[in-house]
PDB file of C-alpha atoms and ligand atoms in Angstrom:
ATOM      1  CA  MET A   7      18.110  10.090 -14.598  1.00 94.00           C
ATOM      2  CA  LYS A   8      15.259   8.006 -13.270  1.00 97.00           C
ATOM      3  CA  ALA A   9      15.519   4.681 -11.414  1.00 98.00           C
ATOM      4  CA  VAL A  10      13.101   2.110 -10.040  1.00 98.00           C
ATOM      5  CA  VAL A  11      13.567   0.387  -6.682  1.00 98.00           C
ATOM      6  CA  PRO A  12      11.364  -2.732  -6.868  1.00 98.00           C
ATOM      7  CA  GLY A  13      10.489  -5.142  -4.098  1.00 96.00           C
ATOM      8  CA  SER A  14       7.784  -7.003  -2.248  1.00 95.00           C
ATOM      9  CA  PHE A  15       8.263  -4.841   0.864  1.00 97.00           C
ATOM     10  CA  ASP A  16       6.255  -7.196   3.091  1.00 96.00           C
ATOM     11  CA  PRO A  17       6.891  -5.284   5.221  1.00 96.00           C
ATOM     12  CA  PHE A  18       9.081  -2.321   4.212  1.00 98.00           C
ATOM     13  CA  THR A  19      12.124  -2.285   6.538  1.00 98.00           C
ATOM     14  CA  LEU A  20      14.679   0.330   7.587  1.00 98.00           C
ATOM     15  CA  GLY A  21      17.118  -1.536   5.309  1.00 98.00           C
ATOM     16  CA  HIS A  22      14.778  -0.922   2.341  1.00 98.00           C
ATOM     17  CA  LEU A  23      14.398   2.743   3.344  1.00 98.00           C
ATOM     18  CA  ASP A  24      18.188   3.108   3.394  1.00 98.00           C
ATOM     19  CA  ILE A  25      18.419   1.717  -0.178  1.00 98.00           C
ATOM     20  CA  VAL A  26      15.665   4.087  -1.398  1.00 98.00           C
ATOM     21  CA  GLU A  27      17.390   7.079   0.281  1.00 98.00           C
ATOM     22  CA  ARG A  28      20.739   6.174  -1.271  1.00 98.00           C
ATOM     23  CA  ALA A  29      19.134   5.632  -4.701  1.00 98.00           C
ATOM     24  CA  SER A  30      17.525   9.089  -4.424  1.00 98.00           C
ATOM     25  CA  ARG A  31      21.003  10.595  -3.955  1.00 97.00           C
ATOM     26  CA  LEU A  32      22.293   8.803  -7.075  1.00 97.00           C
ATOM     27  CA  PHE A  33      19.312   9.473  -9.373  1.00 98.00           C
ATOM     28  CA  ASP A  34      17.140  12.558 -10.020  1.00 98.00           C
ATOM     29  CA  GLN A  35      13.917  10.629  -9.604  1.00 98.00           C
ATOM     30  CA  VAL A  36      13.155   7.295  -7.945  1.00 98.00           C
ATOM     31  CA  VAL A  37       9.989   5.248  -8.344  1.00 98.00           C
ATOM     32  CA  VAL A  38       9.497   2.547  -5.735  1.00 98.00           C
ATOM     33  CA  ALA A  39       7.609  -0.353  -7.358  1.00 98.00           C
ATOM     34  CA  VAL A  40       5.695  -2.513  -4.906  1.00 98.00           C
ATOM     35  CA  GLY A  41       5.397  -5.868  -6.597  1.00 94.00           C
ATOM     36  CA  LEU A  42       4.214  -9.410  -6.440  1.00 85.00           C
ATOM     37  CA  ASN A  43       6.569 -12.367  -6.203  1.00 77.00           C
ATOM     38  CA  SER A  44       4.492 -15.449  -7.038  1.00 76.00           C
ATOM     39  CA  ALA A  45       6.721 -17.575  -4.768  1.00 77.00           C
ATOM     40  CA  LYS A  46       5.707 -15.550  -1.674  1.00 78.00           C
ATOM     41  CA  ASP A  47       2.812 -15.743   0.782  1.00 80.00           C
ATOM     42  CA  TYR A  48       2.252 -12.100   1.800  1.00 87.00           C
ATOM     43  CA  LEU A  49       1.502 -10.738   5.302  1.00 88.00           C
ATOM     44  CA  PHE A  50      -0.005  -7.507   3.882  1.00 91.00           C
ATOM     45  CA  PRO A  51      -1.975  -7.164   0.597  1.00 92.00           C
ATOM     46  CA  LEU A  52      -0.512  -5.056  -2.234  1.00 94.00           C
ATOM     47  CA  GLU A  53      -2.562  -1.877  -1.515  1.00 94.00           C
ATOM     48  CA  GLU A  54      -1.525  -1.860   2.161  1.00 95.00           C
ATOM     49  CA  ARG A  55       2.144  -2.402   1.270  1.00 96.00           C
ATOM     50  CA  VAL A  56       1.960   0.537  -1.175  1.00 97.00           C
ATOM     51  CA  GLU A  57       0.446   2.811   1.503  1.00 97.00           C
ATOM     52  CA  LEU A  58       3.078   1.790   4.072  1.00 98.00           C
ATOM     53  CA  VAL A  59       5.967   2.448   1.662  1.00 98.00           C
ATOM     54  CA  ARG A  60       4.373   5.838   0.747  1.00 98.00           C
ATOM     55  CA  ALA A  61       4.063   6.805   4.426  1.00 98.00           C
ATOM     56  CA  SER A  62       7.665   5.710   5.090  1.00 98.00           C
ATOM     57  CA  CYS A  63       9.119   7.654   2.116  1.00 98.00           C
ATOM     58  CA  ARG A  64       7.028  10.824   2.587  1.00 97.00           C
ATOM     59  CA  GLN A  65      10.073  12.932   3.527  1.00 96.00           C
ATOM     60  CA  LEU A  66      11.947  11.993   0.298  1.00 97.00           C
ATOM     61  CA  ALA A  67      10.929  14.621  -2.290  1.00 95.00           C
ATOM     62  CA  ALA A  68      12.297  12.791  -5.354  1.00 96.00           C
ATOM     63  CA  VAL A  69      10.594   9.485  -4.505  1.00 98.00           C
ATOM     64  CA  THR A  70       7.191   8.235  -5.669  1.00 98.00           C
ATOM     65  CA  VAL A  71       5.620   4.870  -4.862  1.00 98.00           C
ATOM     66  CA  GLU A  72       3.463   2.798  -7.235  1.00 98.00           C
ATOM     67  CA  PRO A  73       1.945  -0.688  -7.277  1.00 97.00           C
ATOM     68  CA  MET A  74       3.484  -3.149  -9.768  1.00 97.00           C
ATOM     69  CA  PRO A  75       0.952  -5.922 -10.427  1.00 92.00           C
ATOM     70  CA  GLY A  76       2.774  -7.212 -13.539  1.00 94.00           C
ATOM     71  CA  LEU A  77       6.317  -7.637 -14.774  1.00 96.00           C
ATOM     72  CA  LEU A  78       9.104  -5.272 -13.699  1.00 97.00           C
ATOM     73  CA  VAL A  79      10.248  -4.736 -17.299  1.00 98.00           C
ATOM     74  CA  ASP A  80       6.715  -3.608 -18.265  1.00 98.00           C
ATOM     75  CA  PHE A  81       6.684  -1.250 -15.269  1.00 98.00           C
ATOM     76  CA  CYS A  82      10.021   0.203 -16.471  1.00 98.00           C
ATOM     77  CA  LEU A  83       8.639   0.729 -19.996  1.00 97.00           C
ATOM     78  CA  ALA A  84       5.414   2.318 -18.681  1.00 97.00           C
ATOM     79  CA  HIS A  85       7.332   4.687 -16.377  1.00 97.00           C
ATOM     80  CA  ASP A  86      10.165   5.397 -18.840  1.00 96.00           C
ATOM     81  CA  VAL A  87      12.822   4.063 -16.448  1.00 97.00           C
ATOM     82  CA  GLY A  88      16.110   2.587 -17.672  1.00 96.00           C
ATOM     83  CA  THR A  89      17.713   1.548 -14.385  1.00 98.00           C
ATOM     84  CA  ILE A  90      16.684  -0.861 -11.631  1.00 98.00           C
ATOM     85  CA  VAL A  91      18.266  -0.412  -8.178  1.00 98.00           C
ATOM     86  CA  LYS A  92      18.267  -3.327  -5.745  1.00 98.00           C
ATOM     87  CA  GLY A  93      19.884  -3.849  -2.359  1.00 97.00           C
ATOM     88  CA  ALA A  94      21.774  -7.052  -1.562  1.00 96.00           C
ATOM     89  CA  ARG A  95      22.848  -8.214   1.897  1.00 94.00           C
ATOM     90  CA  LEU A  96      24.510 -11.586   1.595  1.00 87.00           C
ATOM     91  CA  GLY A  97      26.237 -13.669  -1.061  1.00 88.00           C
ATOM     92  CA  ARG A  98      23.038 -15.559  -1.875  1.00 89.00           C
ATOM     93  CA  ASP A  99      21.183 -12.259  -2.484  1.00 92.00           C
ATOM     94  CA  PHE A 100      23.722 -11.414  -5.190  1.00 94.00           C
ATOM     95  CA  GLU A 101      23.099 -14.772  -6.895  1.00 94.00           C
ATOM     96  CA  VAL A 102      19.326 -14.244  -6.926  1.00 94.00           C
ATOM     97  CA  GLU A 103      19.713 -10.622  -8.060  1.00 96.00           C
ATOM     98  CA  LEU A 104      22.129 -11.635 -10.817  1.00 96.00           C
ATOM     99  CA  GLY A 105      19.573 -14.034 -12.312  1.00 96.00           C
ATOM    100  CA  MET A 106      16.795 -11.417 -12.201  1.00 96.00           C
ATOM    101  CA  ALA A 107      19.103  -8.688 -13.588  1.00 97.00           C
ATOM    102  CA  GLN A 108      20.120 -10.898 -16.507  1.00 97.00           C
ATOM    103  CA  MET A 109      16.524 -11.940 -17.238  1.00 97.00           C
ATOM    104  CA  ASN A 110      15.300  -8.335 -17.124  1.00 98.00           C
ATOM    105  CA  ALA A 111      18.195  -7.220 -19.372  1.00 97.00           C
ATOM    106  CA  SER A 112      17.380  -9.961 -21.859  1.00 97.00           C
ATOM    107  CA  LEU A 113      13.699  -8.891 -21.984  1.00 97.00           C
ATOM    108  CA  THR A 114      14.508  -5.180 -22.498  1.00 95.00           C
ATOM    109  CA  ALA A 115      17.611  -3.006 -22.386  1.00 90.00           C
ATOM    110  CA  VAL A 116      17.143  -2.195 -18.691  1.00 97.00           C
ATOM    111  CA  GLU A 117      20.266  -2.111 -16.474  1.00 97.00           C
ATOM    112  CA  THR A 118      20.409  -3.192 -12.819  1.00 98.00           C
ATOM    113  CA  VAL A 119      22.562  -1.484 -10.180  1.00 98.00           C
ATOM    114  CA  ILE A 120      23.097  -3.459  -6.973  1.00 97.00           C
ATOM    115  CA  LEU A 121      23.792  -1.469  -3.806  1.00 97.00           C
ATOM    116  CA  PRO A 122      25.410  -3.404  -0.942  1.00 96.00           C
ATOM    117  CA  THR A 123      23.269  -3.152   2.189  1.00 96.00           C
ATOM    118  CA  ARG A 124      24.733  -1.051   4.994  1.00 96.00           C
ATOM    119  CA  PRO A 125      26.286  -3.441   7.567  1.00 95.00           C
ATOM    120  CA  SER A 126      23.921  -2.163  10.287  1.00 95.00           C
ATOM    121  CA  TRP A 127      20.943  -3.558   8.299  1.00 97.00           C
ATOM    122  CA  SER A 128      22.557  -6.684   6.874  1.00 95.00           C
ATOM    123  CA  PHE A 129      20.717  -9.031   9.257  1.00 96.00           C
ATOM    124  CA  VAL A 130      17.303  -7.414   8.701  1.00 97.00           C
ATOM    125  CA  SER A 131      14.953  -9.062   6.205  1.00 96.00           C
ATOM    126  CA  SER A 132      11.200  -8.841   5.702  1.00 95.00           C
ATOM    127  CA  SER A 133      10.866 -12.577   6.313  1.00 93.00           C
ATOM    128  CA  LEU A 134      12.600 -12.328   9.729  1.00 96.00           C
ATOM    129  CA  VAL A 135      10.505  -9.258  10.602  1.00 96.00           C
ATOM    130  CA  ARG A 136       7.334 -11.235   9.732  1.00 94.00           C
ATOM    131  CA  GLN A 137       8.415 -14.052  12.061  1.00 95.00           C
ATOM    132  CA  ILE A 138       9.145 -11.585  14.874  1.00 96.00           C
ATOM    133  CA  ALA A 139       5.777  -9.873  14.335  1.00 94.00           C
ATOM    134  CA  ARG A 140       3.902 -13.196  14.343  1.00 92.00           C
ATOM    135  CA  GLY A 141       5.702 -14.079  17.595  1.00 94.00           C
ATOM    136  CA  GLN A 142       4.357 -10.839  19.169  1.00 93.00           C
ATOM    137  CA  ARG A 143       7.836  -9.307  19.585  1.00 96.00           C
ATOM    138  CA  ASP A 144       8.704  -5.625  19.048  1.00 96.00           C
ATOM    139  CA  ILE A 145       9.600  -4.894  15.394  1.00 97.00           C
ATOM    140  CA  SER A 146      10.173  -1.140  15.896  1.00 98.00           C
ATOM    141  CA  PRO A 147      14.015  -1.348  15.706  1.00 98.00           C
ATOM    142  CA  TYR A 148      13.752  -2.769  12.162  1.00 98.00           C
ATOM    143  CA  VAL A 149      10.878  -1.007  10.362  1.00 98.00           C
ATOM    144  CA  PRO A 150       9.593   2.562   9.872  1.00 98.00           C
ATOM    145  CA  ALA A 151       7.054   3.850  12.429  1.00 97.00           C
ATOM    146  CA  ALA A 152       4.221   3.625   9.857  1.00 97.00           C
ATOM    147  CA  VAL A 153       4.689  -0.162   9.657  1.00 97.00           C
ATOM    148  CA  VAL A 154       4.639  -0.541  13.459  1.00 97.00           C
ATOM    149  CA  ASP A 155       1.433   1.541  13.681  1.00 96.00           C
ATOM    150  CA  HIS A 156      -0.239  -0.406  10.867  1.00 95.00           C
ATOM    151  CA  LEU A 157       0.576  -3.753  12.459  1.00 91.00           C
ATOM    152  CA  GLN A 158      -0.789  -2.581  15.822  1.00 89.00           C
ATOM    153  CA  ARG A 159      -4.005  -1.278  14.204  1.00 89.00           C
ATOM    154  CA  SER A 160      -4.553  -4.481  12.211  1.00 85.00           C
ATOM    155  CA  ARG A 161      -4.084  -6.545  15.388  1.00 77.00           C
ATOM    156  CA  HIS A 162      -6.783  -4.444  17.116  1.00 65.00           C
ATOM    157  CA  VAL A 163      -9.161  -4.988  14.187  1.00 61.00           C
ATOM    158  CA  HIS A 164      -8.570  -8.756  14.215  1.00 58.00           C
ATOM    159  CA  SER A 165      -8.914  -9.041  18.011  1.00 56.00           C
ATOM    160  CA  ASP A 166     -12.224  -7.041  18.045  1.00 52.00           C
TER     161      ASP A 166
HETATM  162  O1  PNS B 210      11.501  -8.039  -2.374  1.00 86.99           O
HETATM  163  P1  PNS B 210      11.578  -9.166  -3.374  1.00 86.99           P
HETATM  164  O2  PNS B 210      10.552 -10.241  -3.077  1.00 86.99           O
HETATM  165  O3  PNS B 210      12.978  -9.683  -3.570  1.00 86.99           O
HETATM  166  O4  PNS B 210      11.132  -8.495  -4.759  1.00 86.99           O
HETATM  167  C1  PNS B 210      11.040  -9.286  -5.887  1.00 86.99           C
HETATM  168  C2  PNS B 210      10.356  -8.498  -7.004  1.00 86.99           C
HETATM  169  C3  PNS B 210       8.951  -8.071  -6.602  1.00 86.99           C
HETATM  170  C4  PNS B 210      11.184  -7.269  -7.341  1.00 86.99           C
HETATM  171  C5  PNS B 210      10.363  -9.466  -8.203  1.00 86.99           C
HETATM  172  O5  PNS B 210       9.685 -10.649  -7.870  1.00 86.99           O
HETATM  173  C6  PNS B 210       9.707  -8.839  -9.415  1.00 86.99           C
HETATM  174  O6  PNS B 210      10.375  -8.132 -10.162  1.00 86.99           O
HETATM  175  N1  PNS B 210       8.398  -9.104  -9.570  1.00 86.99           N
HETATM  176  C7  PNS B 210       7.628  -8.615 -10.683  1.00 86.99           C
HETATM  177  C8  PNS B 210       7.392  -9.763 -11.681  1.00 86.99           C
HETATM  178  C9  PNS B 210       8.612  -9.959 -12.573  1.00 86.99           C
HETATM  179  O7  PNS B 210       9.009  -9.070 -13.326  1.00 86.99           O
HETATM  180  N2  PNS B 210       9.199 -11.154 -12.479  1.00 86.99           N
HETATM  181  C10 PNS B 210      10.374 -11.513 -13.243  1.00 86.99           C
HETATM  182  C11 PNS B 210      11.635 -11.071 -12.542  1.00 86.99           C
HETATM  183  S1  PNS B 210      13.069 -11.442 -13.522  1.00 86.99           S
END
């Protein structure tokens, strides 16, 4: 069976990687869909987020990574996927995920499986990582090495 793990991944964190790894043990194939949430102001553009997720998931043979410029349900139809996998850390995540799961299920017959975040990553979010990065602090305990390298390179480009 095939599943999609969607998200903004701005940036992709070790908590996200853990969800993708666990999804790849539950499903034969996993497509990571790097999407756009109109309520968010992104640190990295879509193409860069896709490349960073690809670099971070390179060792996972059953995982592919694709951009998702439109709706998640249309991505599922285009990729012939019937299951969405999302991670949730706190109670409020479950509320948000419930609303999206119900909306997606009402648009098509797609099911959503929510995996509880591992306790070691429960305090890690992309929005906190963005704040730490903007404050010039080390983000390497929270994100894959590819994200750390990309941030360092983009800082060099902007300071040139
Ligand atoms: O990491 P995020 O920001 O929680 O991910 C949210 C995302 C990208 C999965 C969600 O906004 C999404 O599915 N975007 C695609 C557009 C869409 O289908 N919106 C309706 C969701 S019910």
